[in-house]
CSV table of C-alpha atoms in Angstrom, one decimal:
chain,number,residue,atom,x,y,z
T,1,MET,CA,0.0,0.0,0.0
T,2,THR,CA,1.4,3.4,-0.9
T,3,ASP,CA,0.4,6.3,1.3
T,4,THR,CA,1.2,9.8,0.1
T,5,ASP,CA,0.8,12.9,2.3
T,6,ARG,CA,0.1,16.0,0.1
T,7,PRO,CA,-0.3,19.5,1.4
T,8,SER,CA,-1.9,20.5,-1.9
T,9,PRO,CA,-5.7,20.5,-1.8
T,10,GLY,CA,-6.1,19.3,-5.4
T,11,PRO,CA,-8.4,20.6,-8.1
T,12,GLY,CA,-11.5,18.7,-6.8
T,13,LEU,CA,-11.3,20.3,-3.3
T,14,THR,CA,-10.5,23.7,-4.8
T,15,ALA,CA,-13.6,23.5,-7.0
T,16,ALA,CA,-15.9,22.2,-4.1
T,17,TRP,CA,-14.6,24.9,-1.8
T,18,SER,CA,-15.1,27.6,-4.4
T,19,SER,CA,-18.7,26.5,-5.0
T,20,LEU,CA,-19.3,26.8,-1.2
T,21,GLY,CA,-18.0,30.4,-1.3
T,22,GLY,CA,-15.0,29.6,0.9
T,23,ASP,CA,-11.9,31.7,1.3
T,24,PRO,CA,-9.3,30.1,-1.0
T,25,ALA,CA,-6.6,31.0,1.5
T,26,LEU,CA,-8.0,28.4,3.9
T,27,LEU,CA,-7.2,25.6,1.5
T,28,ALA,CA,-3.6,25.7,2.8
T,29,ARG,CA,-4.9,24.2,6.0
T,30,VAL,CA,-5.7,20.9,4.3
T,31,THR,CA,-3.4,17.9,4.0
T,32,THR,CA,-4.5,14.7,2.2
T,33,VAL,CA,-3.3,11.1,2.6
T,34,GLU,CA,-3.7,9.6,-0.8
T,35,ARG,CA,-4.1,5.8,-1.1
T,36,SER,CA,-4.2,4.5,-4.6
T,37,GLU,CA,-6.2,1.4,-3.8
T,38,ALA,CA,-9.2,3.3,-2.3
T,39,LEU,CA,-12.4,3.4,-4.2
T,40,PRO,CA,-11.1,2.0,-7.5
T,41,ALA,CA,-13.0,3.1,-10.5
T,42,ARG,CA,-12.6,4.4,-14.1
T,43,LEU,CA,-14.2,7.7,-13.1
T,44,PRO,CA,-12.4,9.9,-10.5
T,45,VAL,CA,-14.4,8.7,-7.6
T,46,ARG,CA,-11.6,8.8,-5.1
T,47,GLU,CA,-10.8,12.4,-5.9
T,48,VAL,CA,-14.4,13.5,-5.8
T,49,ALA,CA,-15.0,11.7,-2.5
T,50,ARG,CA,-11.8,13.2,-1.0
T,51,ALA,CA,-12.9,16.7,-2.1
T,52,CYS,CA,-16.4,16.4,-0.6
T,53,VAL,CA,-15.1,15.2,2.8
T,54,GLY,CA,-12.3,17.8,2.7
T,55,ALA,CA,-14.6,20.6,2.0
T,56,CYS,CA,-16.9,19.5,4.9
T,57,ALA,CA,-14.0,19.2,7.3
T,58,LEU,CA,-12.6,22.6,6.3
T,59,ALA,CA,-16.0,24.3,6.7
T,60,ALA,CA,-16.2,22.7,10.1
T,61,ALA,CA,-12.8,23.9,11.1
T,62,GLU,CA,-13.6,27.4,9.9
T,63,LEU,CA,-16.8,27.6,11.9
T,64,GLY,CA,-15.0,26.0,14.9
T,65,ALA,CA,-12.3,28.6,14.8
T,66,ARG,CA,-15.0,31.3,15.1
T,67,ARG,CA,-16.5,29.7,18.2
T,68,ALA,CA,-13.3,28.5,20.0
T,69,GLY,CA,-13.3,29.7,23.6
T,70,PRO,CA,-10.4,30.8,25.7
T,71,ALA,CA,-7.5,28.3,25.9
T,72,ARG,CA,-7.2,26.0,28.8
T,73,PRO,CA,-4.0,25.9,30.9
T,74,GLY,CA,-1.3,24.0,29.0
T,75,ARG,CA,-3.2,24.4,25.7
T,76,PRO,CA,-2.3,26.9,23.0
T,77,PRO,CA,-4.8,29.7,22.3
T,78,GLY,CA,-5.4,29.0,18.6
T,79,PRO,CA,-7.9,31.4,17.1
T,80,GLY,CA,-6.7,30.3,13.7
T,81,VAL,CA,-8.5,27.7,11.6
T,82,PRO,CA,-7.4,24.1,12.8
T,83,ALA,CA,-5.5,21.9,10.4
T,84,VAL,CA,-7.6,19.5,8.3
T,85,ARG,CA,-6.4,16.0,7.4
T,86,VAL,CA,-8.3,14.0,4.8
T,87,ASP,CA,-7.3,10.3,4.6
T,88,ASP,CA,-8.5,8.3,1.6
T,89,GLY,CA,-8.7,5.2,3.8
T,90,ALA,CA,-11.2,6.9,6.2
T,91,VAL,CA,-13.1,8.4,3.2
T,92,ALA,CA,-13.4,5.0,1.5
T,93,ALA,CA,-14.6,3.3,4.6
T,94,ALA,CA,-17.2,6.0,5.3
T,95,PHE,CA,-18.5,5.9,1.7
T,96,VAL,CA,-19.4,2.3,2.1
T,97,SER,CA,-20.5,2.6,5.7
T,98,GLU,CA,-23.6,0.6,5.1
T,99,ARG,CA,-21.4,-2.4,4.1
T,100,HIS,CA,-19.3,-2.2,7.3
T,101,LEU,CA,-22.3,-2.0,9.6
T,102,LEU,CA,-22.9,-5.0,11.8
T,103,VAL,CA,-25.8,-5.3,14.2
T,104,ASP,CA,-25.0,-8.0,16.8
T,105,GLY,CA,-22.8,-9.6,14.1
T,106,ARG,CA,-25.5,-9.5,11.4
T,107,ALA,CA,-24.7,-7.7,8.1
T,108,PRO,CA,-27.5,-5.7,6.5
T,109,VAL,CA,-28.9,-6.4,3.0
T,110,SER,CA,-28.3,-3.3,0.8
T,111,PHE,CA,-30.6,-3.9,-2.1
T,112,ALA,CA,-33.9,-5.8,-2.5
T,113,PRO,CA,-34.2,-8.5,-5.2
T,114,LEU,CA,-36.1,-6.3,-7.6
T,115,SER,CA,-33.6,-3.4,-7.3
T,116,ARG,CA,-31.2,-4.0,-10.1
T,117,PHE,CA,-30.5,-3.8,-13.9
T,118,TRP,CA,-32.8,-5.6,-16.3
T,119,ARG,CA,-32.6,-6.3,-20.0
T,120,THR,CA,-35.3,-4.6,-22.1
T,121,ALA,CA,-36.2,-5.1,-25.8
T,122,ASP,CA,-33.6,-2.4,-26.8
T,123,GLY,CA,-31.2,-2.1,-23.9
T,124,TRP,CA,-31.3,-1.9,-20.1
T,125,VAL,CA,-33.3,-0.3,-17.3
T,126,ARG,CA,-32.4,0.1,-13.6
T,127,THR,CA,-35.2,-0.3,-11.1
T,128,HIS,CA,-35.4,0.6,-7.4
T,129,ALA,CA,-37.8,-1.4,-5.2
T,130,ASN,CA,-36.2,-1.4,-1.7
T,131,TYR,CA,-39.2,0.3,-0.2
T,132,PRO,CA,-42.5,-1.8,-0.2
T,133,HIS,CA,-44.6,1.0,-1.7
T,134,HIS,CA,-42.1,1.4,-4.6
T,135,ARG,CA,-42.0,-2.3,-5.1
T,136,ALA,CA,-45.8,-2.5,-5.3
T,137,ARG,CA,-46.0,0.4,-7.8
T,138,LEU,CA,-43.3,-1.2,-10.0
T,139,LEU,CA,-45.2,-4.5,-10.1
T,140,ALA,CA,-48.5,-2.8,-10.8
T,141,ALA,CA,-47.0,-0.9,-13.7
T,142,LEU,CA,-45.6,-4.1,-15.2
T,143,GLY,CA,-48.7,-6.1,-14.5
T,144,THR,CA,-46.8,-9.0,-13.0
T,145,SER,CA,-46.0,-10.8,-9.8
T,146,ASP,CA,-42.8,-10.4,-7.8
T,147,ASP,CA,-41.2,-13.5,-9.4
T,148,PRO,CA,-37.9,-12.1,-10.8
T,149,GLU,CA,-38.2,-14.4,-13.9
T,150,LYS,CA,-41.7,-12.9,-14.6
T,151,VAL,CA,-40.4,-9.4,-14.1
T,152,ALA,CA,-37.6,-10.1,-16.5
T,153,ALA,CA,-40.0,-11.4,-19.1
T,154,ALA,CA,-42.3,-8.4,-18.8
T,155,LEU,CA,-39.4,-6.0,-19.2
T,156,ALA,CA,-37.8,-7.9,-22.1
T,157,GLU,CA,-40.9,-7.2,-24.2
T,158,ARG,CA,-40.7,-3.4,-23.8
T,159,SER,CA,-38.4,-0.6,-24.7
T,160,ALA,CA,-36.3,1.0,-22.0
T,161,ALA,CA,-38.0,4.4,-22.6
T,162,GLU,CA,-41.4,2.8,-22.3
T,163,VAL,CA,-40.6,1.1,-19.0
T,164,GLU,CA,-39.1,4.4,-17.7
T,165,GLU,CA,-42.3,6.4,-18.4
T,166,THR,CA,-44.8,3.7,-17.5
T,167,VAL,CA,-43.3,3.0,-14.1
T,168,TYR,CA,-42.8,6.7,-13.3
T,169,ALA,CA,-46.5,7.3,-14.2
T,170,ALA,CA,-47.4,4.6,-11.7
T,171,GLY,CA,-45.4,6.2,-8.9
T,172,GLY,CA,-42.6,3.7,-9.2
T,173,LEU,CA,-38.9,4.0,-10.0
T,174,ALA,CA,-37.1,2.9,-13.1
T,175,VAL,CA,-34.8,4.7,-15.5
T,176,ALA,CA,-33.4,3.7,-18.9
T,177,LEU,CA,-29.6,3.2,-19.1
T,178,ARG,CA,-28.0,6.1,-21.0
T,179,THR,CA,-24.5,6.9,-22.2
T,180,PRO,CA,-23.0,10.1,-21.0
T,181,ALA,CA,-23.6,11.6,-24.5
T,182,GLU,CA,-27.3,10.5,-24.4
T,183,TRP,CA,-27.7,12.1,-21.0
T,184,ALA,CA,-26.0,15.3,-22.0
T,185,ALA,CA,-28.6,15.6,-24.8
T,186,HIS,CA,-31.5,15.2,-22.3
T,187,GLU,CA,-33.3,18.4,-21.3
T,188,GLN,CA,-32.8,17.6,-17.6
T,189,ALA,CA,-29.1,17.2,-18.0
T,190,ALA,CA,-28.9,20.7,-19.6
T,191,THR,CA,-31.0,22.2,-16.8
T,192,VAL,CA,-28.8,20.7,-14.1
T,193,ALA,CA,-25.6,21.7,-15.9
T,194,ARG,CA,-26.6,25.3,-15.8
T,195,ARG,CA,-26.7,25.3,-12.0
T,196,PRO,CA,-23.6,25.5,-9.7
T,197,LEU,CA,-22.5,22.4,-7.8
T,198,VAL,CA,-23.8,24.1,-4.6
T,199,GLU,CA,-26.7,26.6,-5.0
T,200,ARG,CA,-26.6,29.2,-2.2
T,201,GLY,CA,-28.8,32.2,-1.6
T,202,TRP,CA,-30.5,34.6,0.8
T,203,LEU,CA,-34.1,34.4,1.8
T,204,ASP,CA,-34.4,37.7,3.7
T,205,SER,CA,-32.3,40.3,5.5
T,206,ALA,CA,-32.5,38.9,9.0
T,207,PRO,CA,-29.9,40.3,11.4
T,208,ALA,CA,-26.5,38.6,11.8
T,209,ARG,CA,-26.3,35.4,13.8
T,210,THR,CA,-24.6,35.7,17.1
T,211,LEU,CA,-22.3,32.7,17.6
T,212,THR,CA,-21.6,32.0,21.3
T,213,PRO,CA,-18.2,30.5,22.4
T,214,VAL,CA,-17.8,26.8,22.7
T,215,ASP,CA,-15.3,24.6,24.5
T,216,ARG,CA,-12.3,23.3,22.6
T,217,ASP,CA,-12.0,19.8,24.0
T,218,PRO,CA,-13.3,18.6,21.6
T,219,LEU,CA,-14.1,21.5,19.4
T,220,LEU,CA,-17.7,21.2,18.2
T,221,PRO,CA,-18.5,23.8,15.6
T,222,VAL,CA,-22.3,23.5,15.8
T,223,ALA,CA,-22.7,22.7,19.5
T,224,GLY,CA,-26.0,23.9,20.8
T,225,LEU,CA,-27.5,24.4,17.4
T,226,ARG,CA,-30.8,22.6,16.6
T,227,VAL,CA,-31.3,20.8,13.3
T,228,LEU,CA,-34.7,19.6,12.0
T,229,ASP,CA,-33.9,16.6,9.8
T,230,LEU,CA,-36.7,15.9,7.2
T,231,THR,CA,-34.6,13.5,5.1
T,232,ARG,CA,-34.6,9.9,4.2
T,233,VAL,CA,-32.5,7.2,2.6
T,234,VAL,CA,-28.7,8.1,2.5
T,235,ALA,CA,-27.5,11.5,1.3
T,236,GLY,CA,-29.6,13.7,3.6
T,237,PRO,CA,-29.1,11.5,6.6
T,238,VAL,CA,-25.4,11.5,5.9
T,239,ALA,CA,-25.4,15.3,6.0
T,240,THR,CA,-27.4,15.4,9.3
T,241,ARG,CA,-25.3,12.6,10.8
T,242,THR,CA,-22.3,14.7,10.1
T,243,LEU,CA,-23.9,17.8,11.8
T,244,ALA,CA,-24.6,15.6,14.8
T,245,LEU,CA,-21.0,14.6,14.9
T,246,LEU,CA,-20.0,18.3,15.0
T,247,GLY,CA,-22.3,18.9,18.0
T,248,ALA,CA,-25.7,19.8,16.7
T,249,ASP,CA,-28.9,18.6,18.4
T,250,VAL,CA,-30.4,16.7,15.4
T,251,LEU,CA,-34.0,15.6,15.5
T,252,ARG,CA,-35.2,13.5,12.6
T,253,LEU,CA,-38.9,13.5,11.8
T,254,ASP,CA,-40.6,10.9,9.7
T,255,PRO,CA,-44.3,10.4,8.8
T,256,PRO,CA,-45.7,7.4,10.8
T,257,GLY,CA,-46.9,5.6,7.7
T,258,LEU,CA,-43.5,5.5,5.9
T,259,PRO,CA,-41.1,3.4,7.8
T,260,GLU,CA,-37.4,3.7,7.0
T,261,LEU,CA,-35.4,0.7,6.2
T,262,SER,CA,-34.1,-0.5,9.6
T,263,ASP,CA,-30.4,-1.0,8.8
T,264,GLN,CA,-30.3,2.1,6.7
T,265,HIS,CA,-31.6,4.1,9.6
T,266,THR,CA,-29.1,2.5,11.9
T,267,ASP,CA,-26.2,3.3,9.7
T,268,THR,CA,-27.1,7.0,9.3
T,269,GLY,CA,-28.7,7.5,12.7
T,270,PHE,CA,-25.5,8.1,14.8
T,271,GLY,CA,-25.7,11.2,17.0
T,272,LYS,CA,-29.4,11.8,16.3
T,273,ARG,CA,-32.8,11.4,17.8
T,274,SER,CA,-35.7,10.0,15.8
T,275,ALA,CA,-39.4,10.9,16.2
T,276,LEU,CA,-42.6,10.3,14.2
T,277,LEU,CA,-44.8,13.2,13.3
T,278,ASP,CA,-47.7,13.5,10.9
T,279,LEU,CA,-47.1,17.0,9.6
T,280,PRO,CA,-50.7,17.9,8.7
T,281,ALA,CA,-52.1,16.6,12.0
T,282,GLY,CA,-49.2,17.6,14.1
T,283,ARG,CA,-48.8,21.1,12.8
T,284,ASP,CA,-48.7,22.8,16.2
T,285,THR,CA,-45.9,20.5,17.3
T,286,PHE,CA,-43.9,21.2,14.2
T,287,GLU,CA,-44.3,24.9,14.6
T,288,GLU,CA,-43.0,24.7,18.2
T,289,LEU,CA,-39.9,22.8,16.9
T,290,LEU,CA,-39.4,25.2,14.0
T,291,ALA,CA,-39.6,28.2,16.4
T,292,ALA,CA,-36.4,26.9,18.1
T,293,ALA,CA,-34.6,25.5,15.1
T,294,ASP,CA,-31.4,26.9,13.6
T,295,VAL,CA,-31.3,24.6,10.5
T,296,VAL,CA,-34.0,22.7,8.5
T,297,VAL,CA,-32.7,20.0,6.2
T,298,THR,CA,-35.2,18.5,3.7
T,299,GLY,CA,-34.6,15.5,1.3
T,300,TYR,CA,-38.0,14.9,-0.2
T,301,ARG,CA,-38.7,15.4,-3.9
T,302,PRO,CA,-38.9,19.1,-4.9
T,303,GLY,CA,-42.3,20.7,-4.3
T,304,SER,CA,-43.6,17.8,-2.1
T,305,LEU,CA,-43.2,19.8,1.1
T,306,ASP,CA,-44.2,23.2,-0.3
T,307,ARG,CA,-47.9,22.5,-0.1
T,308,LEU,CA,-47.4,22.0,3.7
T,309,GLY,CA,-45.9,25.4,4.1
T,310,LEU,CA,-42.3,24.1,4.2
T,311,SER,CA,-40.8,25.9,1.3
T,312,PRO,CA,-37.6,27.8,2.2
T,313,GLU,CA,-39.4,31.1,1.9
T,314,ALA,CA,-42.3,30.0,4.1
T,315,LEU,CA,-39.9,28.6,6.7
T,316,ALA,CA,-37.8,31.8,6.8
T,317,GLU,CA,-40.9,33.9,7.2
T,318,ARG,CA,-41.9,32.0,10.3
T,319,ARG,CA,-38.4,31.5,11.6
T,320,PRO,CA,-36.1,34.5,10.5
T,321,GLY,CA,-32.5,33.6,10.6
T,322,VAL,CA,-33.0,29.9,9.7
T,323,VAL,CA,-30.8,28.0,7.3
T,324,VAL,CA,-32.8,25.7,4.9
T,325,ALA,CA,-30.8,23.0,3.2
T,326,GLN,CA,-32.5,21.1,0.3
T,327,LEU,CA,-31.5,17.9,-1.4
T,328,SER,CA,-33.0,16.1,-4.4
T,329,ALA,CA,-32.1,13.5,-6.9
T,330,TRP,CA,-32.5,15.3,-10.2
T,331,GLY,CA,-32.5,19.0,-9.2
T,332,ALA,CA,-35.4,21.3,-8.4
T,333,TYR,CA,-35.9,22.4,-12.0
T,334,GLY,CA,-36.5,21.0,-15.5
T,335,PRO,CA,-38.8,18.2,-16.7
T,336,TRP,CA,-37.5,15.7,-14.1
T,337,GLY,CA,-37.5,18.3,-11.2
T,338,GLY,CA,-40.4,16.6,-9.5
T,339,ARG,CA,-39.3,13.0,-9.9
T,340,ARG,CA,-38.1,10.7,-7.2
T,341,GLY,CA,-34.7,9.2,-7.5
T,342,PHE,CA,-31.9,7.3,-5.9
T,343,ASP,CA,-28.1,7.1,-6.3
T,344,SER,CA,-28.3,3.9,-8.4
T,345,LEU,CA,-30.9,5.4,-10.7
T,346,VAL,CA,-28.9,8.6,-11.2
T,347,GLN,CA,-25.8,6.5,-12.0
T,348,ALA,CA,-27.8,4.7,-14.7
T,349,ALA,CA,-29.5,7.7,-16.3
T,350,THR,CA,-26.4,10.0,-16.4
T,351,GLY,CA,-24.0,7.5,-18.1
T,352,ILE,CA,-22.0,6.6,-15.0
T,353,ALA,CA,-23.2,3.0,-15.2
T,354,VAL,CA,-22.0,2.8,-18.8
T,355,SER,CA,-18.7,4.4,-18.0
T,356,GLU,CA,-18.1,1.8,-15.2
T,357,GLY,CA,-19.5,-1.2,-17.2
T,358,SER,CA,-17.8,-3.9,-19.1
T,359,ALA,CA,-18.4,-7.0,-21.2
T,360,GLY,CA,-21.8,-5.9,-22.4
T,361,ARG,CA,-23.1,-5.1,-18.9
T,362,PRO,CA,-23.7,-1.8,-17.1
T,363,GLY,CA,-21.6,-1.3,-14.0
T,364,ALA,CA,-21.6,0.8,-10.9
T,365,LEU,CA,-19.4,2.9,-8.8
T,366,PRO,CA,-17.5,1.3,-5.9
T,367,ALA,CA,-19.8,3.1,-3.5
T,368,GLN,CA,-23.0,5.0,-3.5
T,369,ALA,CA,-20.7,8.0,-4.0
T,370,LEU,CA,-23.3,10.4,-5.3
T,371,ASP,CA,-25.3,9.9,-2.0
T,372,HIS,CA,-22.3,10.1,0.3
T,373,GLY,CA,-20.5,12.8,-1.6
T,374,THR,CA,-23.6,15.0,-1.8
T,375,GLY,CA,-24.3,14.4,1.8
T,376,TYR,CA,-20.9,15.7,2.9
T,377,LEU,CA,-21.2,18.7,0.6
T,378,LEU,CA,-24.7,19.5,2.0
T,379,ALA,CA,-23.3,19.5,5.5
T,380,ALA,CA,-20.5,21.7,4.3
T,381,ALA,CA,-23.0,24.1,2.8
T,382,VAL,CA,-24.9,24.4,6.1
T,383,LEU,CA,-21.7,25.1,8.0
T,384,ARG,CA,-20.6,27.8,5.5
T,385,ALA,CA,-24.0,29.4,5.6
T,386,LEU,CA,-23.9,29.6,9.4
T,387,ALA,CA,-20.4,31.2,9.2
T,388,GLU,CA,-21.6,33.7,6.6
T,389,GLN,CA,-24.6,34.5,8.7
T,390,ALA,CA,-22.3,35.6,11.5
T,391,ASP,CA,-20.9,38.3,9.2
T,392,GLU,CA,-23.8,39.2,7.0
T,393,GLY,CA,-27.0,38.0,8.5
T,394,GLY,CA,-29.9,36.8,6.4
T,395,SER,CA,-31.9,33.6,6.4
T,396,ARG,CA,-30.2,31.3,3.9
T,397,PHE,CA,-30.9,28.4,1.6
T,398,VAL,CA,-28.5,25.9,0.2
T,399,ARG,CA,-29.5,23.3,-2.5
T,400,LEU,CA,-27.8,20.3,-4.0
T,401,ALA,CA,-28.7,17.5,-6.3
T,402,LEU,CA,-27.3,14.0,-7.0
T,403,ALA,CA,-27.5,14.6,-10.7
T,404,ARG,CA,-25.3,17.7,-10.4
T,405,THR,CA,-22.8,15.8,-8.3
T,406,ALA,CA,-22.9,13.2,-11.1
T,407,ALA,CA,-22.1,15.8,-13.7
T,408,TRP,CA,-19.2,17.0,-11.7
T,409,LEU,CA,-17.9,13.4,-11.5
T,410,LEU,CA,-18.3,12.9,-15.2
T,411,GLU,CA,-16.5,16.1,-16.0
T,412,GLY,CA,-13.2,14.3,-15.0
T,413,ALA,CA,-13.8,11.4,-17.4
T,414,ALA,CA,-13.2,10.7,-21.0
T,415,PRO,CA,-16.2,9.9,-23.2
T,416,ALA,CA,-17.4,6.3,-22.8
T,417,ARG,CA,-19.4,3.9,-24.9
T,418,ALA,CA,-22.2,1.7,-23.8
T,419,PRO,CA,-21.2,-1.7,-22.6
T,420,GLY,CA,-20.6,-3.9,-25.7
T,421,GLY,CA,-21.2,-0.9,-28.0
T,422,ASP,CA,-24.4,0.7,-28.9
T,423,ARG,CA,-27.0,0.6,-26.1
T,424,THR,CA,-29.8,0.1,-28.5
T,425,ALA,CA,-28.2,-2.9,-30.1
T,426,ALA,CA,-28.2,-5.0,-26.9
T,427,ALA,CA,-30.3,-8.1,-27.3
T,428,PRO,CA,-32.6,-9.3,-24.5
T,429,GLY,CA,-31.2,-12.1,-22.4
T,430,PRO,CA,-32.3,-14.3,-19.6
T,431,ALA,CA,-32.9,-13.0,-16.1
T,432,SER,CA,-29.5,-14.3,-15.0
T,433,ALA,CA,-27.8,-12.1,-17.5
T,434,SER,CA,-29.5,-9.0,-16.1
T,435,THR,CA,-27.2,-8.7,-13.1
T,436,PRO,CA,-24.8,-5.8,-13.4
T,437,THR,CA,-21.1,-6.1,-13.0
T,438,PRO,CA,-20.4,-6.7,-9.3
T,439,VAL,CA,-19.5,-3.6,-7.3
T,440,PRO,CA,-15.8,-3.7,-6.4
T,441,ALA,CA,-14.6,-3.4,-2.9
T,442,ALA,CA,-13.7,0.0,-1.5
T,443,GLY,CA,-10.0,-1.0,-1.6
T,444,GLY,CA,-7.5,-1.8,1.1
T,445,SER,CA,-8.2,-2.8,4.7
T,446,ALA,CA,-10.9,-0.8,6.5
T,447,ALA,CA,-10.0,-2.1,10.0
T,448,ASP,CA,-8.3,1.2,11.1
T,449,TRP,CA,-11.5,3.1,10.4
T,450,LEU,CA,-14.0,0.9,12.2
T,451,THR,CA,-15.1,0.8,15.8
T,452,GLU,CA,-17.8,-0.7,17.9
T,453,THR,CA,-20.4,0.4,20.5
T,454,ASP,CA,-23.4,-0.9,22.4
T,455,SER,CA,-26.8,0.5,21.6
T,456,ALA,CA,-30.5,-0.1,22.1
T,457,LEU,CA,-30.3,-2.0,18.8
T,458,GLY,CA,-27.5,-4.3,19.9
T,459,ARG,CA,-23.8,-4.3,19.5
T,460,LEU,CA,-22.8,-2.2,16.5
T,461,ARG,CA,-19.8,-2.2,14.3
T,462,TYR,CA,-19.6,0.9,12.2
T,463,ALA,CA,-17.3,3.2,10.2
T,464,ARG,CA,-16.0,6.3,11.9
T,465,SER,CA,-16.6,9.7,10.3
T,466,PRO,CA,-13.9,10.8,7.9
T,467,VAL,CA,-14.4,14.4,8.9
T,468,SER,CA,-11.2,15.2,10.8
T,469,PHE,CA,-9.5,18.4,12.0
T,470,THR,CA,-7.2,19.2,14.8
T,471,GLY,CA,-9.1,19.3,18.1
T,472,GLY,CA,-12.3,18.0,16.5
T,473,PRO,CA,-14.6,15.2,17.6
T,474,ARG,CA,-13.5,11.6,16.9
T,475,ASP,CA,-16.8,9.9,17.3
T,476,TRP,CA,-20.5,10.6,17.8
T,477,GLY,CA,-21.9,11.4,21.2
T,478,ARG,CA,-24.6,8.8,21.1
T,479,PRO,CA,-25.4,5.6,19.1
T,480,PRO,CA,-28.5,5.3,16.9
T,481,GLY,CA,-31.7,4.2,18.4
T,482,PRO,CA,-34.9,2.5,17.0
T,483,TRP,CA,-36.7,4.4,14.3
T,484,GLY,CA,-39.3,6.8,15.7
T,485,ALA,CA,-38.6,6.0,19.3
T,486,ASP,CA,-38.0,9.5,20.6
T,487,ALA,CA,-40.4,12.3,21.4
T,488,ALA,CA,-40.9,15.1,18.9
T,489,ARG,CA,-39.3,17.7,21.0
T,490,TRP,CA,-35.9,19.3,21.5
T,491,GLY,CA,-33.4,18.1,24.0
T,492,THR,CA,-33.7,19.4,27.6
T,493,GLY,CA,-30.1,20.5,27.9
T,494,PRO,CA,-29.1,24.2,27.7
T,495,VAL,CA,-28.8,25.6,24.2
T,496,THR,CA,-25.8,27.9,23.9
T,497,GLY,CA,-24.9,27.6,20.3
T,498,SER,CA,-26.2,30.7,18.6
T,499,ARG,CA,-28.9,33.2,18.5
T,500,PRO,CA,-30.5,33.8,15.1
T,501,GLY,CA,-31.2,37.4,14.3
T,502,ARG,CA,-34.8,38.5,14.5
């Protein structure tokens, strides 16, 4: 194994930090440990992952420096920004954290049997059916049972485009496999490409945020701040898991009738509390939570929360000084702006699966890198917004999309052809031939980046956070608990993090 310490931030981190509005002079605080075996792929996954984590760690260090209290005896007074160290080994382990998770020795199942690539009459489609309601809608659209052979037969009779639209119309999830060039010609791709990697803006002119001092052992940049977590699946929960690591009081709210996948919730639930709340029926409770929140993070498809009065503008009107962070699969604009999506589907639609495929099959990245990378960038955007508020005030919004992160990843790659040549020339095959190229391992040993703890769910083995800076936290303050087991209220401890302007 070759480890290389580099003081240079690299072009990926420079681009990410610029999109966050960060001071370029702070990039000198970052050192990277490069490990060539981490996250092996044709596309520059390792570099993008390193950049996302590095930007998040630097944003945390920057905000932490603003809040650092007086030095203790024997400790240097360091008002400057702490040094950041990004290790590819830690990043790789964290980007496949769901694979490292063990619950009392049991490994989780990442994908359901109907979540995969399938042959169609003219190519391939990728379906997502991990959630029961998505599985039911997929089968209803296809008019078949859940027998994989019958699903394969139904798909083999249709074009990829027909499957994509039919399943979407039924509320399910399926996308046609596209080459990078085919995606670039799609109207949604053009819409996404016109947007910055990280969208940032003002919602009002609320007074500047007052950041109160915090202790420096460890240095928790968002200690005392309250984060309402309205996210699901991976990317959003990774962002809020990271904010919890950095000291925030994170309360995740889920609708009672939409259970989260148990192991997925465990993997992304470190440091948080989890409560159930029907937003229409529990509006008074939500308004009480919002009145004391500093940050609201949403991960539902664009527009779905607006009708409940949860658009960024509406939230800022009721809670001046709030930071609203929004995440989506395809972006908030364009013909696919209102569609559901997941990392694996975005990989298939944007040409990533083609770029990583071989031997006539679509492939996949060595991790759900769009989810994890976007999650760390979203946390970084929140941290930078809080820092900017201290200088300039204003309620803020930040917005990211998996498809925009995918475009960034593809920018570093040469044009690729469909597996085996022209996508439309692929002949339908048996169900056994529909399985994609196996996802490669993250690369190298992950033992140095794993740890264990007891929890209400059992003994957990999990990946440590890769977000690291001098004096910062090394682990979460609490393990995850059962989904929805906490009360829908803020913690009872003192809140000394900040005071939003009013």
